[in-house]
């Protein structure tokens, strides 16, 4: 009888043992959001105003669409640092198509096709020649930015149609169209990630590529598909951005990759691959948006804002490492 009681006591102690990794994995991102939200409300008068909260959501709409695609890529343990340049290149071409044809649909179609081609090219080169994703997308950063200047002659593309501007500036009732686009993109990507074999294979390849290959999964096909999806979302995001700017600007979207990647990492997706959620990415994007908004309202220097973003990424990666080690110890 005493032996049984001792076993029950040991089980009870095990259940009560606090594990930081498990706790943070479940609730950490929400605690961070709550703390930042409360701090922002206290530090900045008018933060809770409808105008300011709408501004926050509109400011993150473009980068959050990017972050959805970045989530797929980072779950694989890969990266894309060319988002800003790709946005400028694709967006400027979409604007040129809009001015030439007067059609919003043709502009959107052009952006999607170019995004798909660029994503497929990126994924193909990475998988076919085993080039590190960082190197490939670093090269693409220069090429795409140069391409944006080349196709526009370095000039801003103006004269966009009302229907094109509606995508980034319009409202459907009280809801901004940019937010509706973000919600639709999230819904489609969530289904792909959580309800399809491709989504399961994505986690498998990101967690252990050799084990996934041994089980019959082709890692190269998964990586290629992930970059194609990433490219499509870049195409959508480019149209939203240029619509908000009301013109095609070849110098636009500088450092947008920082906000997108920061949102993904803060949202709990591991840079080493194998784990992450789109819902976490959305929460991460809101956190980044609030931090940017507060710094702007408080008049923080733009260079200091970049320092803060860099520190956030390092902190998020450190937390990821700590939580993973803590979870391993608990097993």
Coordinates of C-alpha atoms in Angstrom, one line a residue:
X1 CA 0.0 0.0 0.0
X2 CA 2.8 2.4 0.9
X3 CA 4.6 1.6 -2.4
X4 CA 1.5 2.6 -4.3
X5 CA 1.1 5.8 -2.3
X6 CA 4.8 6.7 -3.1
X7 CA 4.1 6.1 -6.8
X8 CA 1.1 8.3 -6.7
X9 CA 3.0 11.0 -4.9
X10 CA 5.8 10.8 -7.5
X11 CA 3.3 11.2 -10.3
X12 CA 1.7 14.2 -8.6
X13 CA 5.1 15.9 -8.2
X14 CA 5.9 15.2 -11.9
X15 CA 2.6 16.8 -13.0
X16 CA 3.3 19.8 -10.8
X17 CA 6.8 20.3 -12.2
X18 CA 6.9 23.6 -14.1
X19 CA 8.4 23.4 -17.5
X20 CA 9.2 26.7 -19.1
X21 CA 9.5 25.4 -22.6
X22 CA 6.0 23.8 -22.6
X23 CA 4.5 26.8 -20.8
X24 CA 6.0 29.3 -23.3
X25 CA 5.0 27.1 -26.3
X26 CA 1.4 27.3 -25.2
X27 CA 1.0 30.8 -23.7
X28 CA 4.1 32.8 -24.3
X29 CA 3.1 34.7 -27.4
X30 CA -0.2 35.7 -25.8
X31 CA 1.5 36.9 -22.6
X32 CA 3.9 39.0 -24.7
X33 CA 1.0 40.5 -26.7
X34 CA -0.9 41.3 -23.6
X35 CA 2.1 43.0 -21.9
X36 CA 3.0 45.0 -25.0
X37 CA -0.6 46.0 -25.5
X38 CA -1.0 47.2 -21.9
X39 CA 2.3 49.0 -21.9
X40 CA 1.4 50.8 -25.2
X41 CA -2.0 51.8 -23.8
X42 CA -0.3 53.3 -20.7
X43 CA 2.7 54.9 -22.4
X44 CA 0.9 56.4 -25.4
X45 CA -2.3 58.5 -25.0
X46 CA -4.8 57.8 -27.7
X47 CA -3.3 54.4 -28.5
X48 CA -6.8 52.8 -28.1
X49 CA -8.5 55.2 -30.5
X50 CA -10.2 53.6 -33.5
X51 CA -8.1 55.7 -35.9
X52 CA -4.8 54.5 -34.4
X53 CA -5.8 50.8 -34.1
X54 CA -7.0 50.9 -37.7
X55 CA -3.7 52.5 -38.7
X56 CA -1.8 49.7 -36.9
X57 CA -3.7 47.0 -38.8
X58 CA -3.3 48.8 -42.2
X59 CA 0.4 49.3 -41.6
X60 CA 1.0 45.5 -41.0
X61 CA -1.4 44.2 -43.8
X62 CA 1.3 44.1 -46.4
X63 CA 4.1 42.6 -44.3
X64 CA 1.7 40.1 -42.7
X65 CA 0.8 38.7 -46.1
X66 CA 4.5 38.4 -46.7
X67 CA 5.0 36.8 -43.3
X68 CA 2.4 34.0 -44.1
X69 CA 4.6 32.9 -47.0
X70 CA 7.8 33.3 -44.8
X71 CA 6.2 31.0 -42.3
X72 CA 6.2 28.1 -44.8
X73 CA 9.8 28.8 -45.8
X74 CA 11.1 29.1 -42.3
X75 CA 9.3 26.0 -41.1
X76 CA 11.5 24.2 -43.7
X77 CA 14.6 25.8 -42.1
X78 CA 15.0 28.1 -45.1
X79 CA 14.9 31.9 -45.5
X80 CA 14.0 34.6 -48.0
X81 CA 15.7 38.0 -47.4
X82 CA 14.6 39.5 -50.8
X83 CA 11.0 40.4 -49.9
X84 CA 11.5 44.2 -50.1
X85 CA 13.2 44.1 -53.5
X86 CA 10.7 41.6 -54.9
X87 CA 7.8 43.7 -53.7
X88 CA 9.3 46.8 -55.6
X89 CA 10.0 44.8 -58.8
X90 CA 6.6 43.0 -59.0
X91 CA 4.6 46.0 -57.7
X92 CA 6.1 48.4 -60.3
X93 CA 5.3 46.0 -63.2
X94 CA 1.8 45.5 -61.9
X95 CA 1.4 49.3 -61.8
X96 CA 2.7 49.6 -65.4
X97 CA 0.2 47.0 -66.5
X98 CA -2.6 48.9 -64.8
X99 CA -1.7 52.2 -66.4
X100 CA -1.4 50.5 -69.8
X101 CA -4.6 48.5 -69.7
X102 CA -6.7 50.2 -67.1
X103 CA -7.5 46.8 -65.7
X104 CA -7.1 45.9 -62.0
X105 CA -7.6 42.2 -62.7
X106 CA -4.8 42.1 -65.3
X107 CA -2.5 44.0 -62.9
X108 CA -3.2 41.5 -60.1
X109 CA -2.8 38.6 -62.6
X110 CA 0.6 40.0 -63.7
X111 CA 1.7 40.3 -60.1
X112 CA 0.7 36.7 -59.3
X113 CA 2.4 35.3 -62.4
X114 CA 5.6 37.1 -61.8
X115 CA 5.6 36.2 -58.1
X116 CA 5.0 32.6 -59.0
X117 CA 7.9 32.6 -61.6
X118 CA 10.3 34.3 -59.1
X119 CA 9.3 31.8 -56.3
X120 CA 9.7 28.8 -58.6
X121 CA 13.1 30.1 -59.9
X122 CA 14.3 30.6 -56.3
X123 CA 13.1 27.2 -55.2
X124 CA 14.6 25.5 -58.3
X125 CA 18.0 27.0 -57.9
X126 CA 18.1 26.2 -54.2
X127 CA 17.1 22.6 -54.7
X128 CA 18.8 21.8 -58.0
X129 CA 22.2 23.2 -57.2
X130 CA 22.1 22.9 -53.4
X131 CA 22.7 26.6 -52.9
X132 CA 22.0 28.0 -49.4
X133 CA 18.7 29.9 -49.4
X134 CA 20.4 32.9 -47.8
X135 CA 22.9 33.2 -50.7
X136 CA 20.2 32.7 -53.4
X137 CA 17.9 35.3 -51.9
X138 CA 20.7 37.7 -51.2
X139 CA 21.5 37.6 -54.9
X140 CA 17.8 38.1 -55.7
X141 CA 17.7 41.1 -53.4
X142 CA 20.2 42.9 -55.7
X143 CA 18.7 41.6 -58.9
X144 CA 15.1 42.5 -58.1
X145 CA 15.9 45.9 -56.9
X146 CA 18.0 46.6 -59.9
X147 CA 15.2 45.2 -62.1
X148 CA 12.7 47.6 -60.5
X149 CA 14.8 50.6 -61.3
X150 CA 15.5 49.2 -64.8
X151 CA 11.9 48.6 -65.9
X152 CA 10.7 52.0 -64.5
X153 CA 13.7 54.0 -65.6
X154 CA 14.0 55.0 -62.0
X155 CA 10.7 57.0 -62.2
X156 CA 7.5 56.6 -60.2
X157 CA 4.6 55.1 -62.0
X158 CA 1.5 57.2 -61.5
X159 CA -2.0 57.3 -63.0
X160 CA -3.4 54.2 -61.4
X161 CA -7.1 53.3 -61.7
X162 CA -9.6 53.7 -58.9
X163 CA -10.1 49.9 -58.9
X164 CA -6.4 49.3 -58.3
X165 CA -6.3 51.9 -55.5
X166 CA -9.3 50.3 -53.9
X167 CA -7.2 47.2 -53.1
X168 CA -5.0 49.1 -50.6
X169 CA -7.1 52.1 -49.8
X170 CA -10.8 51.0 -50.1
X171 CA -13.2 49.8 -47.5
X172 CA -16.0 47.2 -47.5
X173 CA -18.3 48.7 -45.0
X174 CA -16.1 49.5 -42.0
X175 CA -13.4 47.0 -42.9
X176 CA -10.4 48.0 -45.0
X177 CA -10.0 46.0 -48.2
X178 CA -6.3 45.4 -47.3
X179 CA -7.4 43.6 -44.1
X180 CA -10.0 41.5 -46.1
X181 CA -7.2 40.4 -48.4
X182 CA -5.1 39.5 -45.4
X183 CA -7.9 37.4 -43.9
X184 CA -8.5 35.6 -47.2
X185 CA -4.8 34.9 -47.6
X186 CA -4.6 33.6 -44.0
X187 CA -7.6 31.3 -44.5
X188 CA -6.2 29.7 -47.7
X189 CA -2.7 29.3 -46.3
X190 CA -4.1 27.9 -43.0
X191 CA -6.0 25.2 -44.9
X192 CA -3.0 24.3 -46.9
X193 CA -0.7 24.1 -43.9
X194 CA -3.1 22.3 -41.6
X195 CA -5.5 20.3 -43.8
X196 CA -3.4 19.0 -46.7
X197 CA -0.6 16.3 -47.1
X198 CA 1.7 19.1 -48.2
X199 CA 1.4 20.8 -44.9
X200 CA 2.3 17.6 -43.0
X201 CA 5.2 17.0 -45.3
X202 CA 6.4 20.6 -44.8
X203 CA 6.7 20.0 -41.0
X204 CA 8.3 16.6 -41.6
X205 CA 11.0 18.0 -44.0
X206 CA 11.7 20.9 -41.7
X207 CA 12.0 18.7 -38.7
X208 CA 14.2 16.0 -40.2
X209 CA 14.9 16.1 -43.9
X210 CA 16.6 12.7 -44.0
X211 CA 13.9 11.0 -42.0
X212 CA 11.2 12.6 -44.3
X213 CA 13.0 11.4 -47.4
X214 CA 13.3 7.9 -45.9
X215 CA 9.5 7.8 -45.4
X216 CA 8.9 8.6 -49.1
X217 CA 8.7 12.4 -49.1
X218 CA 10.6 14.3 -51.8
X219 CA 12.2 17.3 -49.9
X220 CA 13.1 19.1 -53.1
X221 CA 9.5 19.1 -54.3
X222 CA 8.3 20.4 -50.9
X223 CA 10.9 23.2 -50.9
X224 CA 10.0 24.2 -54.4
X225 CA 6.3 24.3 -53.6
X226 CA 6.9 26.4 -50.5
X227 CA 8.8 29.0 -52.5
X228 CA 6.1 29.0 -55.2
X229 CA 3.5 29.8 -52.5
X230 CA 5.8 32.4 -51.0
X231 CA 6.1 34.0 -54.5
X232 CA 2.3 34.1 -54.9
X233 CA 1.9 35.9 -51.6
X234 CA 4.7 38.4 -52.6
X235 CA 2.7 39.1 -55.7
X236 CA -0.5 39.8 -53.7
X237 CA 1.4 41.9 -51.1
X238 CA 3.1 44.0 -53.9
X239 CA -0.3 45.0 -55.3
X240 CA -1.6 46.0 -51.8
X241 CA 1.6 48.0 -51.1
X242 CA 1.6 50.0 -54.4
X243 CA -2.1 50.5 -54.1
X244 CA -1.6 52.1 -50.7
X245 CA 1.2 54.2 -52.1
X246 CA -1.0 55.2 -55.0
X247 CA 1.9 54.7 -57.4
X248 CA 4.6 52.3 -58.4
X249 CA 7.8 53.3 -56.5
X250 CA 11.0 51.4 -57.4
X251 CA 12.6 52.4 -54.1
X252 CA 9.7 51.2 -52.0
X253 CA 9.6 48.4 -49.4
X254 CA 13.1 48.8 -48.1
X255 CA 13.6 46.5 -45.1
X256 CA 10.1 44.9 -45.4
X257 CA 11.8 41.5 -45.1
X258 CA 12.8 42.5 -41.5
X259 CA 9.2 43.1 -40.4
X260 CA 8.0 39.9 -42.1
X261 CA 10.7 37.7 -40.7
X262 CA 10.5 39.3 -37.2
X263 CA 6.7 38.6 -37.2
X264 CA 7.3 34.9 -38.0
X265 CA 10.1 34.5 -35.4
X266 CA 8.3 36.4 -32.7
X267 CA 5.2 34.3 -33.5
X268 CA 7.0 31.1 -32.4
X269 CA 8.2 29.6 -35.7
X270 CA 11.7 28.1 -35.2
X271 CA 14.5 29.4 -37.4
X272 CA 15.9 25.8 -37.3
X273 CA 12.7 24.5 -38.9
X274 CA 10.1 21.9 -38.0
X275 CA 7.7 24.0 -36.0
X276 CA 5.5 27.1 -36.3
X277 CA 1.9 28.2 -36.9
X278 CA 0.3 30.8 -39.0
X279 CA -1.8 32.0 -36.1
X280 CA 1.4 32.6 -34.2
X281 CA 2.7 34.6 -37.2
X282 CA -0.5 36.8 -37.1
X283 CA 0.0 37.5 -33.4
X284 CA 3.7 38.2 -34.0
X285 CA 2.8 40.6 -36.8
X286 CA 0.5 42.5 -34.4
X287 CA 3.2 42.7 -31.8
X288 CA 5.7 44.1 -34.3
X289 CA 3.0 46.5 -35.6
X290 CA 2.3 47.8 -32.1
X291 CA 6.0 48.2 -31.3
X292 CA 6.5 50.2 -34.6
X293 CA 3.4 52.3 -33.9
X294 CA 4.4 53.2 -30.4
X295 CA 7.9 54.1 -31.4
X296 CA 6.5 56.3 -34.2
X297 CA 4.0 58.0 -31.9
X298 CA 6.8 58.6 -29.3
X299 CA 9.0 60.1 -31.9
X300 CA 11.7 57.5 -31.7
X301 CA 14.4 57.9 -34.3
X302 CA 14.1 55.6 -37.3
X303 CA 17.6 54.2 -36.8
X304 CA 16.8 53.4 -33.2
X305 CA 13.7 51.6 -34.4
X306 CA 15.9 49.3 -36.6
X307 CA 18.1 48.6 -33.5
X308 CA 15.0 47.6 -31.6
X309 CA 13.8 45.2 -34.4
X310 CA 17.2 43.6 -34.5
X311 CA 17.2 43.1 -30.7
X312 CA 13.7 41.6 -31.0
X313 CA 14.8 39.0 -33.5
X314 CA 17.8 38.0 -31.4
X315 CA 15.6 37.8 -28.2
X316 CA 13.1 35.6 -30.1
X317 CA 15.8 33.2 -31.3
X318 CA 17.3 33.0 -27.8
X319 CA 13.9 32.2 -26.4
X320 CA 13.3 29.6 -29.1
X321 CA 16.6 27.9 -28.2
X322 CA 15.9 28.0 -24.4
X323 CA 12.4 26.6 -24.8
X324 CA 13.6 23.8 -27.1
X325 CA 16.3 22.8 -24.6
X326 CA 13.8 23.0 -21.7
X327 CA 11.3 20.8 -23.6
X328 CA 14.0 18.2 -24.3
X329 CA 14.9 18.0 -20.6
X330 CA 11.3 17.4 -19.7
X331 CA 11.1 14.3 -22.0

